[in-house]
């Protein structure tokens, strides 16, 4: 029979590890925010990161968005036709994209494409002592590495979410109107009559929160690659990149549930 103290230790250690990591990550996030105003070149480096995070992810967002909208149009049509409500397809597609799928899928795609790159880049800089060199030269490594990526993510995520939403609605139009024969006027009328400013604002709010989560987690995992217990050197960079993507995706879905509870 397991001793109660042993059970409590086995249960308490993961809880304490999780709490410590969450607290350290939050303090890391606050440090990144505080460092935004400490450098005069923040916007130039932020523009470089906007190009890497936003522009280089544009094709992926367009591709995923069009197919997502087409699938929603197809599934929505065959669901609504059972109730004689195919005219509501525009509402179903637009609200699903703007409220949920747009922000969530955009954030997950950017985590896999840009977030993993951020973690790997900072992780390589850490194990090759480049971050220590910045500190020796009296350059604030947080302001140089983390803050521009936070700014770039907050700008890029909402813009790419908006593009995803628009392309997804076009994809629903291609399936519903051009392929299945729904009235074009009814499709766009339902979109205009059902989508409100609160829906759009809620989607952008989610995109900003997801941007902060992804940027913080990915930068944190790369910045502290050298402190990993499971590996060292190049293996630590690979494990840090994997951890960053997994943790970011989990936190995105968890934050989506919390935000949806407040926004509904």
PDB file of N, CA and C in Angstrom, residues 123-177:
ATOM      1  N   UNK A 123      17.096  29.824 -29.297  1.00  0.00           N
ATOM      2  CA  UNK A 123      17.775  28.704 -28.656  1.00  0.00           C
ATOM      3  C   UNK A 123      19.189  28.515 -29.167  1.00  0.00           C
ATOM      4  N   UNK A 124      19.396  28.633 -30.471  1.00  0.00           N
ATOM      5  CA  UNK A 124      20.746  28.523 -31.046  1.00  0.00           C
ATOM      6  C   UNK A 124      21.629  29.667 -30.556  1.00  0.00           C
ATOM      7  N   UNK A 125      21.041  30.847 -30.457  1.00  0.00           N
ATOM      8  CA  UNK A 125      21.811  31.979 -29.920  1.00  0.00           C
ATOM      9  C   UNK A 125      22.221  31.728 -28.475  1.00  0.00           C
ATOM     10  N   UNK A 126      21.350  31.055 -27.719  1.00  0.00           N
ATOM     11  CA  UNK A 126      21.680  30.781 -26.312  1.00  0.00           C
ATOM     12  C   UNK A 126      22.802  29.763 -26.187  1.00  0.00           C
ATOM     13  N   UNK A 127      22.718  28.651 -26.904  1.00  0.00           N
ATOM     14  CA  UNK A 127      23.732  27.606 -26.735  1.00  0.00           C
ATOM     15  C   UNK A 127      25.052  27.984 -27.391  1.00  0.00           C
ATOM     16  N   UNK A 128      25.026  28.961 -28.300  1.00  0.00           N
ATOM     17  CA  UNK A 128      26.280  29.428 -28.907  1.00  0.00           C
ATOM     18  C   UNK A 128      26.817  30.683 -28.215  1.00  0.00           C
ATOM     19  N   UNK A 129      26.264  31.020 -27.046  1.00  0.00           N
ATOM     20  CA  UNK A 129      26.738  32.118 -26.199  1.00  0.00           C
ATOM     21  C   UNK A 129      26.552  33.497 -26.817  1.00  0.00           C
ATOM     22  N   UNK A 130      25.698  33.622 -27.834  1.00  0.00           N
ATOM     23  CA  UNK A 130      25.470  34.941 -28.431  1.00  0.00           C
ATOM     24  C   UNK A 130      24.673  35.848 -27.491  1.00  0.00           C
ATOM     25  N   UNK A 131      23.743  35.264 -26.721  1.00  0.00           N
ATOM     26  CA  UNK A 131      22.981  36.070 -25.768  1.00  0.00           C
ATOM     27  C   UNK A 131      23.889  36.554 -24.645  1.00  0.00           C
ATOM     28  N   UNK A 132      24.806  35.690 -24.189  1.00  0.00           N
ATOM     29  CA  UNK A 132      25.775  36.123 -23.180  1.00  0.00           C
ATOM     30  C   UNK A 132      26.658  37.242 -23.726  1.00  0.00           C
ATOM     31  N   UNK A 133      26.980  37.181 -25.011  1.00  0.00           N
ATOM     32  CA  UNK A 133      27.797  38.232 -25.622  1.00  0.00           C
ATOM     33  C   UNK A 133      27.039  39.565 -25.631  1.00  0.00           C
ATOM     34  N   UNK A 134      25.731  39.511 -25.872  1.00  0.00           N
ATOM     35  CA  UNK A 134      24.926  40.742 -25.817  1.00  0.00           C
ATOM     36  C   UNK A 134      24.979  41.353 -24.423  1.00  0.00           C
ATOM     37  N   UNK A 135      24.855  40.503 -23.412  1.00  0.00           N
ATOM     38  CA  UNK A 135      24.908  41.008 -22.039  1.00  0.00           C
ATOM     39  C   UNK A 135      26.278  41.594 -21.714  1.00  0.00           C
ATOM     40  N   UNK A 136      27.347  40.963 -22.201  1.00  0.00           N
ATOM     41  CA  UNK A 136      28.695  41.477 -21.965  1.00  0.00           C
ATOM     42  C   UNK A 136      28.867  42.848 -22.610  1.00  0.00           C
ATOM     43  N   UNK A 137      28.251  43.047 -23.787  1.00  0.00           N
ATOM     44  CA  UNK A 137      28.344  44.337 -24.476  1.00  0.00           C
ATOM     45  C   UNK A 137      27.341  45.357 -23.949  1.00  0.00           C
ATOM     46  N   UNK A 138      26.697  45.018 -22.823  1.00  0.00           N
ATOM     47  CA  UNK A 138      25.733  45.908 -22.178  1.00  0.00           C
ATOM     48  C   UNK A 138      24.532  46.200 -23.098  1.00  0.00           C
ATOM     49  N   UNK A 139      24.138  45.186 -23.893  1.00  0.00           N
ATOM     50  CA  UNK A 139      22.931  45.268 -24.725  1.00  0.00           C
ATOM     51  C   UNK A 139      21.842  44.455 -24.050  1.00  0.00           C
ATOM     52  N   UNK A 140      20.729  45.071 -23.798  1.00  0.00           N
ATOM     53  CA  UNK A 140      19.605  44.396 -23.138  1.00  0.00           C
ATOM     54  C   UNK A 140      19.075  43.300 -24.047  1.00  0.00           C
ATOM     55  N   UNK A 141      19.350  42.043 -23.704  1.00  0.00           N
ATOM     56  CA  UNK A 141      18.938  40.931 -24.576  1.00  0.00           C
ATOM     57  C   UNK A 141      17.423  40.813 -24.658  1.00  0.00           C
ATOM     58  N   UNK A 142      16.707  41.175 -23.592  1.00  0.00           N
ATOM     59  CA  UNK A 142      15.238  41.138 -23.639  1.00  0.00           C
ATOM     60  C   UNK A 142      14.713  42.154 -24.651  1.00  0.00           C
ATOM     61  N   UNK A 143      15.271  43.361 -24.608  1.00  0.00           N
ATOM     62  CA  UNK A 143      14.839  44.402 -25.544  1.00  0.00           C
ATOM     63  C   UNK A 143      15.254  44.072 -26.974  1.00  0.00           C
ATOM     64  N   UNK A 144      16.366  43.364 -27.121  1.00  0.00           N
ATOM     65  CA  UNK A 144      16.886  43.058 -28.457  1.00  0.00           C
ATOM     66  C   UNK A 144      16.172  41.867 -29.093  1.00  0.00           C
ATOM     67  N   UNK A 145      15.816  40.860 -28.284  1.00  0.00           N
ATOM     68  CA  UNK A 145      15.282  39.616 -28.827  1.00  0.00           C
ATOM     69  C   UNK A 145      13.782  39.431 -28.599  1.00  0.00           C
ATOM     70  N   UNK A 146      13.309  39.764 -27.414  1.00  0.00           N
ATOM     71  CA  UNK A 146      11.943  39.412 -27.023  1.00  0.00           C
ATOM     72  C   UNK A 146      10.949  40.509 -27.374  1.00  0.00           C
ATOM     73  N   UNK A 147      11.240  41.739 -26.994  1.00  0.00           N
ATOM     74  CA  UNK A 147      10.280  42.839 -27.183  1.00  0.00           C
ATOM     75  C   UNK A 147       9.861  43.041 -28.646  1.00  0.00           C
ATOM     76  N   UNK A 148      10.804  43.046 -29.613  1.00  0.00           N
ATOM     77  CA  UNK A 148      10.362  43.200 -31.012  1.00  0.00           C
ATOM     78  C   UNK A 148       9.434  42.088 -31.473  1.00  0.00           C
ATOM     79  N   UNK A 149       9.640  40.887 -30.968  1.00  0.00           N
ATOM     80  CA  UNK A 149       8.784  39.778 -31.370  1.00  0.00           C
ATOM     81  C   UNK A 149       7.395  39.888 -30.743  1.00  0.00           C
ATOM     82  N   UNK A 150       7.321  40.414 -29.524  1.00  0.00           N
ATOM     83  CA  UNK A 150       6.012  40.661 -28.912  1.00  0.00           C
ATOM     84  C   UNK A 150       5.230  41.700 -29.718  1.00  0.00           C
ATOM     85  N   UNK A 151       5.898  42.795 -30.065  1.00  0.00           N
ATOM     86  CA  UNK A 151       5.245  43.848 -30.852  1.00  0.00           C
ATOM     87  C   UNK A 151       4.808  43.320 -32.213  1.00  0.00           C
ATOM     88  N   UNK A 152       5.696  42.584 -32.877  1.00  0.00           N
ATOM     89  CA  UNK A 152       5.390  42.059 -34.208  1.00  0.00           C
ATOM     90  C   UNK A 152       4.228  41.069 -34.160  1.00  0.00           C
ATOM     91  N   UNK A 153       4.192  40.235 -33.135  1.00  0.00           N
ATOM     92  CA  UNK A 153       3.109  39.260 -33.017  1.00  0.00           C
ATOM     93  C   UNK A 153       1.776  39.952 -32.793  1.00  0.00           C
ATOM     94  N   UNK A 154       1.750  40.975 -31.942  1.00  0.00           N
ATOM     95  CA  UNK A 154       0.497  41.685 -31.662  1.00  0.00           C
ATOM     96  C   UNK A 154      -0.027  42.378 -32.913  1.00  0.00           C
ATOM     97  N   UNK A 155       0.863  42.802 -33.796  1.00  0.00           N
ATOM     98  CA  UNK A 155       0.431  43.438 -35.048  1.00  0.00           C
ATOM     99  C   UNK A 155       0.056  42.397 -36.095  1.00  0.00           C
ATOM    100  N   UNK A 156       0.845  41.340 -36.211  1.00  0.00           N
ATOM    101  CA  UNK A 156       0.663  40.372 -37.301  1.00  0.00           C
ATOM    102  C   UNK A 156      -0.546  39.464 -37.096  1.00  0.00           C
ATOM    103  N   UNK A 157      -0.758  38.989 -35.877  1.00  0.00           N
ATOM    104  CA  UNK A 157      -1.827  38.020 -35.645  1.00  0.00           C
ATOM    105  C   UNK A 157      -3.212  38.567 -36.009  1.00  0.00           C
ATOM    106  N   UNK A 158      -3.607  39.769 -35.544  1.00  0.00           N
ATOM    107  CA  UNK A 158      -4.937  40.277 -35.939  1.00  0.00           C
ATOM    108  C   UNK A 158      -5.071  40.509 -37.445  1.00  0.00           C
ATOM    109  N   UNK A 159      -4.002  41.010 -38.081  1.00  0.00           N
ATOM    110  CA  UNK A 159      -4.077  41.247 -39.525  1.00  0.00           C
ATOM    111  C   UNK A 159      -4.255  39.935 -40.292  1.00  0.00           C
ATOM    112  N   UNK A 160      -3.488  38.927 -39.928  1.00  0.00           N
ATOM    113  CA  UNK A 160      -3.616  37.635 -40.601  1.00  0.00           C
ATOM    114  C   UNK A 160      -4.941  36.964 -40.268  1.00  0.00           C
ATOM    115  N   UNK A 161      -5.459  37.203 -39.069  1.00  0.00           N
ATOM    116  CA  UNK A 161      -6.788  36.678 -38.720  1.00  0.00           C
ATOM    117  C   UNK A 161      -7.859  37.299 -39.602  1.00  0.00           C
ATOM    118  N   UNK A 162      -7.767  38.609 -39.837  1.00  0.00           N
ATOM    119  CA  UNK A 162      -8.734  39.282 -40.710  1.00  0.00           C
ATOM    120  C   UNK A 162      -8.662  38.716 -42.131  1.00  0.00           C
ATOM    121  N   UNK A 163      -7.444  38.488 -42.629  1.00  0.00           N
ATOM    122  CA  UNK A 163      -7.280  37.908 -43.964  1.00  0.00           C
ATOM    123  C   UNK A 163      -7.866  36.506 -44.005  1.00  0.00           C
ATOM    124  N   UNK A 164      -7.604  35.726 -42.962  1.00  0.00           N
ATOM    125  CA  UNK A 164      -8.158  34.364 -42.886  1.00  0.00           C
ATOM    126  C   UNK A 164      -9.682  34.402 -42.942  1.00  0.00           C
ATOM    127  N   UNK A 165     -10.296  35.315 -42.195  1.00  0.00           N
ATOM    128  CA  UNK A 165     -11.758  35.409 -42.174  1.00  0.00           C
ATOM    129  C   UNK A 165     -12.322  35.735 -43.555  1.00  0.00           C
ATOM    130  N   UNK A 166     -11.714  36.727 -44.206  1.00  0.00           N
ATOM    131  CA  UNK A 166     -12.216  37.147 -45.520  1.00  0.00           C
ATOM    132  C   UNK A 166     -12.051  36.026 -46.539  1.00  0.00           C
ATOM    133  N   UNK A 167     -10.891  35.396 -46.565  1.00  0.00           N
ATOM    134  CA  UNK A 167     -10.650  34.309 -47.516  1.00  0.00           C
ATOM    135  C   UNK A 167     -11.559  33.126 -47.206  1.00  0.00           C
ATOM    136  N   UNK A 168     -11.798  32.853 -45.924  1.00  0.00           N
ATOM    137  CA  UNK A 168     -12.705  31.769 -45.568  1.00  0.00           C
ATOM    138  C   UNK A 168     -14.125  32.025 -46.035  1.00  0.00           C
ATOM    139  N   UNK A 169     -14.591  33.261 -45.911  1.00  0.00           N
ATOM    140  CA  UNK A 169     -15.931  33.616 -46.395  1.00  0.00           C
ATOM    141  C   UNK A 169     -16.005  33.458 -47.912  1.00  0.00           C
ATOM    142  N   UNK A 170     -14.933  33.829 -48.597  1.00  0.00           N
ATOM    143  CA  UNK A 170     -14.888  33.617 -50.046  1.00  0.00           C
ATOM    144  C   UNK A 170     -14.929  32.122 -50.372  1.00  0.00           C
ATOM    145  N   UNK A 171     -14.221  31.312 -49.577  1.00  0.00           N
ATOM    146  CA  UNK A 171     -14.270  29.866 -49.780  1.00  0.00           C
ATOM    147  C   UNK A 171     -15.669  29.317 -49.589  1.00  0.00           C
ATOM    148  N   UNK A 172     -16.387  29.809 -48.569  1.00  0.00           N
ATOM    149  CA  UNK A 172     -17.782  29.400 -48.386  1.00  0.00           C
ATOM    150  C   UNK A 172     -18.646  29.814 -49.557  1.00  0.00           C
ATOM    151  N   UNK A 173     -18.354  30.974 -50.135  1.00  0.00           N
ATOM    152  CA  UNK A 173     -19.086  31.437 -51.320  1.00  0.00           C
ATOM    153  C   UNK A 173     -18.842  30.506 -52.514  1.00  0.00           C
ATOM    154  N   UNK A 174     -17.586  30.106 -52.698  1.00  0.00           N
ATOM    155  CA  UNK A 174     -17.276  29.219 -53.821  1.00  0.00           C
ATOM    156  C   UNK A 174     -18.048  27.905 -53.729  1.00  0.00           C
ATOM    157  N   UNK A 175     -18.111  27.356 -52.508  1.00  0.00           N
ATOM    158  CA  UNK A 175     -18.820  26.085 -52.333  1.00  0.00           C
ATOM    159  C   UNK A 175     -20.330  26.271 -52.352  1.00  0.00           C
ATOM    160  N   UNK A 176     -20.818  27.223 -51.550  1.00  0.00           N
ATOM    161  CA  UNK A 176     -22.265  27.364 -51.388  1.00  0.00           C
ATOM    162  C   UNK A 176     -22.960  27.944 -52.592  1.00  0.00           C
ATOM    163  N   UNK A 177     -22.389  28.985 -53.176  1.00  0.00           N
ATOM    164  CA  UNK A 177     -23.061  29.694 -54.272  1.00  0.00           C
ATOM    165  C   UNK A 177     -22.701  29.099 -55.625  1.00  0.00           C
TER     166      UNK A 177
END
